[in-house]
Amino acid sequence: MADKMQFDLVSPERGLASMEAKEVQLPGAEGDMTALPDHAPLVTTLRPGVLRVSDGQSDREFVVTGGFAEITAESISVLAEQAMPKDDVNGDVFANMVDVANEKLAKAQAQSANHPASVDDAAKYLDDIIAMGGEIGLSANR
């Protein structure tokens, strides 16, 4: 059994991490999951949340707003819609994330006659953004 795996995190803006990892905790759309070396192959969607990477000596945390993760026995590649180091997410950045999520919900509600499921998806996205904020100590209340 391998002791480490390759981890790569990229967003449309830039590559954020490329490192050897012992463990990666992902905010999966179907629930949080932890991937270790020799994990069964899997592709999963991500929901807004905190992604944690451990190399065995230190942990790095990133905030993601969604995306995809491809897991193999040797590597994990994450393509995030938006991602940044957790320490870069301050009150203003978080407020902007909440505003974007509220705009998505308002747009979905305006178009709900044609796409009723999109309202549920947008409401869940907003809830996930707010929950992620709570996890990192930020509140949606201004």
PDB file of C-alpha atoms in Angstrom:
ATOM      1  CA  MET A   1       0.000   0.000   0.000  1.00  0.00           C
ATOM      2  CA  ALA A   2       1.306   3.422  -0.957  1.00  0.00           C
ATOM      3  CA  ASP A   3       1.899   5.833   1.869  1.00  0.00           C
ATOM      4  CA  LYS A   4       1.154   9.055  -0.107  1.00  0.00           C
ATOM      5  CA  MET A   5      -0.673  10.181  -3.226  1.00  0.00           C
ATOM      6  CA  GLN A   6      -0.395  13.146  -5.556  1.00  0.00           C
ATOM      7  CA  PHE A   7      -2.884  15.953  -4.860  1.00  0.00           C
ATOM      8  CA  ASP A   8      -3.631  18.761  -7.321  1.00  0.00           C
ATOM      9  CA  LEU A   9      -6.139  21.601  -6.872  1.00  0.00           C
ATOM     10  CA  VAL A  10      -6.880  23.984  -9.719  1.00  0.00           C
ATOM     11  CA  SER A  11      -9.464  26.673 -10.276  1.00  0.00           C
ATOM     12  CA  PRO A  12     -10.153  28.698 -13.418  1.00  0.00           C
ATOM     13  CA  GLU A  13      -7.932  31.470 -12.035  1.00  0.00           C
ATOM     14  CA  ARG A  14      -4.881  29.410 -11.062  1.00  0.00           C
ATOM     15  CA  GLY A  15      -3.346  26.263  -9.693  1.00  0.00           C
ATOM     16  CA  LEU A  16      -3.572  26.365  -5.899  1.00  0.00           C
ATOM     17  CA  ALA A  17      -1.814  23.215  -4.763  1.00  0.00           C
ATOM     18  CA  SER A  18       0.298  20.387  -6.107  1.00  0.00           C
ATOM     19  CA  MET A  19       1.736  18.191  -3.380  1.00  0.00           C
ATOM     20  CA  GLU A  20       2.108  14.740  -1.912  1.00  0.00           C
ATOM     21  CA  ALA A  21      -0.734  13.964   0.500  1.00  0.00           C
ATOM     22  CA  LYS A  22      -1.513  11.276   3.046  1.00  0.00           C
ATOM     23  CA  GLU A  23      -5.182  12.250   3.319  1.00  0.00           C
ATOM     24  CA  VAL A  24      -7.637  14.565   1.568  1.00  0.00           C
ATOM     25  CA  GLN A  25     -11.018  15.489   3.036  1.00  0.00           C
ATOM     26  CA  LEU A  26     -13.503  16.591   0.392  1.00  0.00           C
ATOM     27  CA  PRO A  27     -16.900  18.312   0.667  1.00  0.00           C
ATOM     28  CA  GLY A  28     -18.658  15.890  -1.682  1.00  0.00           C
ATOM     29  CA  ALA A  29     -22.091  16.699  -3.058  1.00  0.00           C
ATOM     30  CA  GLU A  30     -23.398  13.488  -1.493  1.00  0.00           C
ATOM     31  CA  GLY A  31     -21.558  14.095   1.791  1.00  0.00           C
ATOM     32  CA  ASP A  32     -18.091  14.672   3.155  1.00  0.00           C
ATOM     33  CA  MET A  33     -15.515  12.051   2.289  1.00  0.00           C
ATOM     34  CA  THR A  34     -11.892  11.274   3.048  1.00  0.00           C
ATOM     35  CA  ALA A  35      -9.595   9.855   0.398  1.00  0.00           C
ATOM     36  CA  LEU A  36      -6.450   7.948   1.314  1.00  0.00           C
ATOM     37  CA  PRO A  37      -3.771   6.343  -0.888  1.00  0.00           C
ATOM     38  CA  ASP A  38      -5.075   3.296  -2.772  1.00  0.00           C
ATOM     39  CA  HIS A  39      -8.630   4.668  -2.786  1.00  0.00           C
ATOM     40  CA  ALA A  40     -11.001   3.051  -5.245  1.00  0.00           C
ATOM     41  CA  PRO A  41     -11.346   5.085  -8.455  1.00  0.00           C
ATOM     42  CA  LEU A  42     -14.129   7.639  -8.217  1.00  0.00           C
ATOM     43  CA  VAL A  43     -15.321  10.862  -9.791  1.00  0.00           C
ATOM     44  CA  THR A  44     -17.529  13.029  -7.607  1.00  0.00           C
ATOM     45  CA  THR A  45     -19.027  16.488  -7.625  1.00  0.00           C
ATOM     46  CA  LEU A  46     -18.216  18.912  -4.854  1.00  0.00           C
ATOM     47  CA  ARG A  47     -20.470  21.257  -2.925  1.00  0.00           C
ATOM     48  CA  PRO A  48     -19.349  24.486  -1.274  1.00  0.00           C
ATOM     49  CA  GLY A  49     -17.179  23.679   1.710  1.00  0.00           C
ATOM     50  CA  VAL A  50     -13.712  23.286   3.140  1.00  0.00           C
ATOM     51  CA  LEU A  51     -11.243  20.916   1.507  1.00  0.00           C
ATOM     52  CA  ARG A  52      -8.444  19.703   3.815  1.00  0.00           C
ATOM     53  CA  VAL A  53      -5.137  18.180   2.716  1.00  0.00           C
ATOM     54  CA  SER A  54      -2.700  16.523   5.094  1.00  0.00           C
ATOM     55  CA  ASP A  55       0.846  15.538   4.198  1.00  0.00           C
ATOM     56  CA  GLY A  56       1.310  13.830   7.557  1.00  0.00           C
ATOM     57  CA  GLN A  57       3.101  16.781   9.152  1.00  0.00           C
ATOM     58  CA  SER A  58       0.842  19.733   8.406  1.00  0.00           C
ATOM     59  CA  ASP A  59      -2.619  20.453   7.060  1.00  0.00           C
ATOM     60  CA  ARG A  60      -3.681  22.899   4.383  1.00  0.00           C
ATOM     61  CA  GLU A  61      -7.258  24.089   4.033  1.00  0.00           C
ATOM     62  CA  PHE A  62      -9.012  25.534   1.009  1.00  0.00           C
ATOM     63  CA  VAL A  63     -12.501  26.900   0.493  1.00  0.00           C
ATOM     64  CA  VAL A  64     -14.216  25.597  -2.646  1.00  0.00           C
ATOM     65  CA  THR A  65     -17.593  26.633  -4.049  1.00  0.00           C
ATOM     66  CA  GLY A  66     -18.108  23.464  -6.059  1.00  0.00           C
ATOM     67  CA  GLY A  67     -16.453  21.492  -8.802  1.00  0.00           C
ATOM     68  CA  PHE A  68     -15.283  17.939  -9.425  1.00  0.00           C
ATOM     69  CA  ALA A  69     -12.771  15.548  -7.880  1.00  0.00           C
ATOM     70  CA  GLU A  70     -11.207  12.605  -9.652  1.00  0.00           C
ATOM     71  CA  ILE A  71      -9.750  10.062  -7.257  1.00  0.00           C
ATOM     72  CA  THR A  72      -7.496   7.186  -8.268  1.00  0.00           C
ATOM     73  CA  ALA A  73      -5.301   4.897  -6.178  1.00  0.00           C
ATOM     74  CA  GLU A  74      -2.329   7.195  -6.829  1.00  0.00           C
ATOM     75  CA  SER A  75      -3.805  10.687  -7.054  1.00  0.00           C
ATOM     76  CA  ILE A  76      -6.591  13.168  -6.449  1.00  0.00           C
ATOM     77  CA  SER A  77      -7.265  15.954  -8.918  1.00  0.00           C
ATOM     78  CA  VAL A  78      -9.746  18.671  -7.987  1.00  0.00           C
ATOM     79  CA  LEU A  79     -11.114  21.112 -10.531  1.00  0.00           C
ATOM     80  CA  ALA A  80     -12.903  23.736  -8.465  1.00  0.00           C
ATOM     81  CA  GLU A  81     -15.403  26.308  -9.721  1.00  0.00           C
ATOM     82  CA  GLN A  82     -13.792  28.755  -7.309  1.00  0.00           C
ATOM     83  CA  ALA A  83     -11.125  27.969  -4.705  1.00  0.00           C
ATOM     84  CA  MET A  84      -8.853  29.845  -2.362  1.00  0.00           C
ATOM     85  CA  PRO A  85      -6.814  29.215   0.756  1.00  0.00           C
ATOM     86  CA  LYS A  86      -9.124  29.288   3.778  1.00  0.00           C
ATOM     87  CA  ASP A  87      -7.076  32.080   5.354  1.00  0.00           C
ATOM     88  CA  ASP A  88      -7.872  34.316   2.349  1.00  0.00           C
ATOM     89  CA  VAL A  89     -11.615  34.166   3.035  1.00  0.00           C
ATOM     90  CA  ASN A  90     -12.489  37.210   5.109  1.00  0.00           C
ATOM     91  CA  GLY A  91     -15.846  38.831   5.831  1.00  0.00           C
ATOM     92  CA  ASP A  92     -15.948  40.725   2.527  1.00  0.00           C
ATOM     93  CA  VAL A  93     -15.078  37.668   0.430  1.00  0.00           C
ATOM     94  CA  PHE A  94     -17.664  35.583   2.265  1.00  0.00           C
ATOM     95  CA  ALA A  95     -20.327  38.314   1.921  1.00  0.00           C
ATOM     96  CA  ASN A  96     -19.689  38.308  -1.830  1.00  0.00           C
ATOM     97  CA  MET A  97     -20.130  34.514  -1.945  1.00  0.00           C
ATOM     98  CA  VAL A  98     -23.458  34.863  -0.111  1.00  0.00           C
ATOM     99  CA  ASP A  99     -24.562  37.656  -2.478  1.00  0.00           C
ATOM    100  CA  VAL A 100     -23.759  35.507  -5.526  1.00  0.00           C
ATOM    101  CA  ALA A 101     -25.689  32.582  -4.016  1.00  0.00           C
ATOM    102  CA  ASN A 102     -28.672  34.847  -3.272  1.00  0.00           C
ATOM    103  CA  GLU A 103     -28.599  36.127  -6.867  1.00  0.00           C
ATOM    104  CA  LYS A 104     -28.636  32.534  -8.165  1.00  0.00           C
ATOM    105  CA  LEU A 105     -31.625  31.780  -5.955  1.00  0.00           C
ATOM    106  CA  ALA A 106     -33.513  34.906  -7.059  1.00  0.00           C
ATOM    107  CA  LYS A 107     -32.869  34.084 -10.725  1.00  0.00           C
ATOM    108  CA  ALA A 108     -34.014  30.488 -10.222  1.00  0.00           C
ATOM    109  CA  GLN A 109     -37.178  31.675  -8.466  1.00  0.00           C
ATOM    110  CA  ALA A 110     -37.912  34.071 -11.334  1.00  0.00           C
ATOM    111  CA  GLN A 111     -37.628  31.188 -13.805  1.00  0.00           C
ATOM    112  CA  SER A 112     -39.271  28.570 -11.591  1.00  0.00           C
ATOM    113  CA  ALA A 113     -42.237  27.982 -13.902  1.00  0.00           C
ATOM    114  CA  ASN A 114     -39.906  26.471 -16.501  1.00  0.00           C
ATOM    115  CA  HIS A 115     -37.306  24.931 -14.170  1.00  0.00           C
ATOM    116  CA  PRO A 116     -38.764  24.187 -10.716  1.00  0.00           C
ATOM    117  CA  ALA A 117     -35.848  21.925  -9.708  1.00  0.00           C
ATOM    118  CA  SER A 118     -33.394  24.788 -10.184  1.00  0.00           C
ATOM    119  CA  VAL A 119     -34.949  26.592  -7.193  1.00  0.00           C
ATOM    120  CA  ASP A 120     -34.130  23.642  -4.943  1.00  0.00           C
ATOM    121  CA  ASP A 121     -30.578  23.481  -6.347  1.00  0.00           C
ATOM    122  CA  ALA A 122     -30.036  27.226  -5.814  1.00  0.00           C
ATOM    123  CA  ALA A 123     -31.480  27.095  -2.290  1.00  0.00           C
ATOM    124  CA  LYS A 124     -29.173  24.187  -1.421  1.00  0.00           C
ATOM    125  CA  TYR A 125     -26.191  26.091  -2.853  1.00  0.00           C
ATOM    126  CA  LEU A 126     -27.028  29.077  -0.639  1.00  0.00           C
ATOM    127  CA  ASP A 127     -27.425  26.803   2.394  1.00  0.00           C
ATOM    128  CA  ASP A 128     -24.059  25.156   1.638  1.00  0.00           C
ATOM    129  CA  ILE A 129     -22.330  28.542   1.323  1.00  0.00           C
ATOM    130  CA  ILE A 130     -23.786  29.667   4.662  1.00  0.00           C
ATOM    131  CA  ALA A 131     -22.809  26.373   6.332  1.00  0.00           C
ATOM    132  CA  MET A 132     -19.271  26.680   4.955  1.00  0.00           C
ATOM    133  CA  GLY A 133     -19.071  30.188   6.416  1.00  0.00           C
ATOM    134  CA  GLY A 134     -20.118  28.849   9.789  1.00  0.00           C
ATOM    135  CA  GLU A 135     -17.452  26.174   9.564  1.00  0.00           C
ATOM    136  CA  ILE A 136     -14.733  28.790   9.089  1.00  0.00           C
ATOM    137  CA  GLY A 137     -16.185  31.224  11.628  1.00  0.00           C
ATOM    138  CA  LEU A 138     -17.997  33.682   9.358  1.00  0.00           C
ATOM    139  CA  SER A 139     -21.659  34.632   9.477  1.00  0.00           C
ATOM    140  CA  ALA A 140     -24.008  35.552   6.661  1.00  0.00           C
ATOM    141  CA  ASN A 141     -25.572  38.188   8.927  1.00  0.00           C
ATOM    142  CA  ARG A 142     -24.058  41.593   8.376  1.00  0.00           C
TER     143      ARG A 142
END
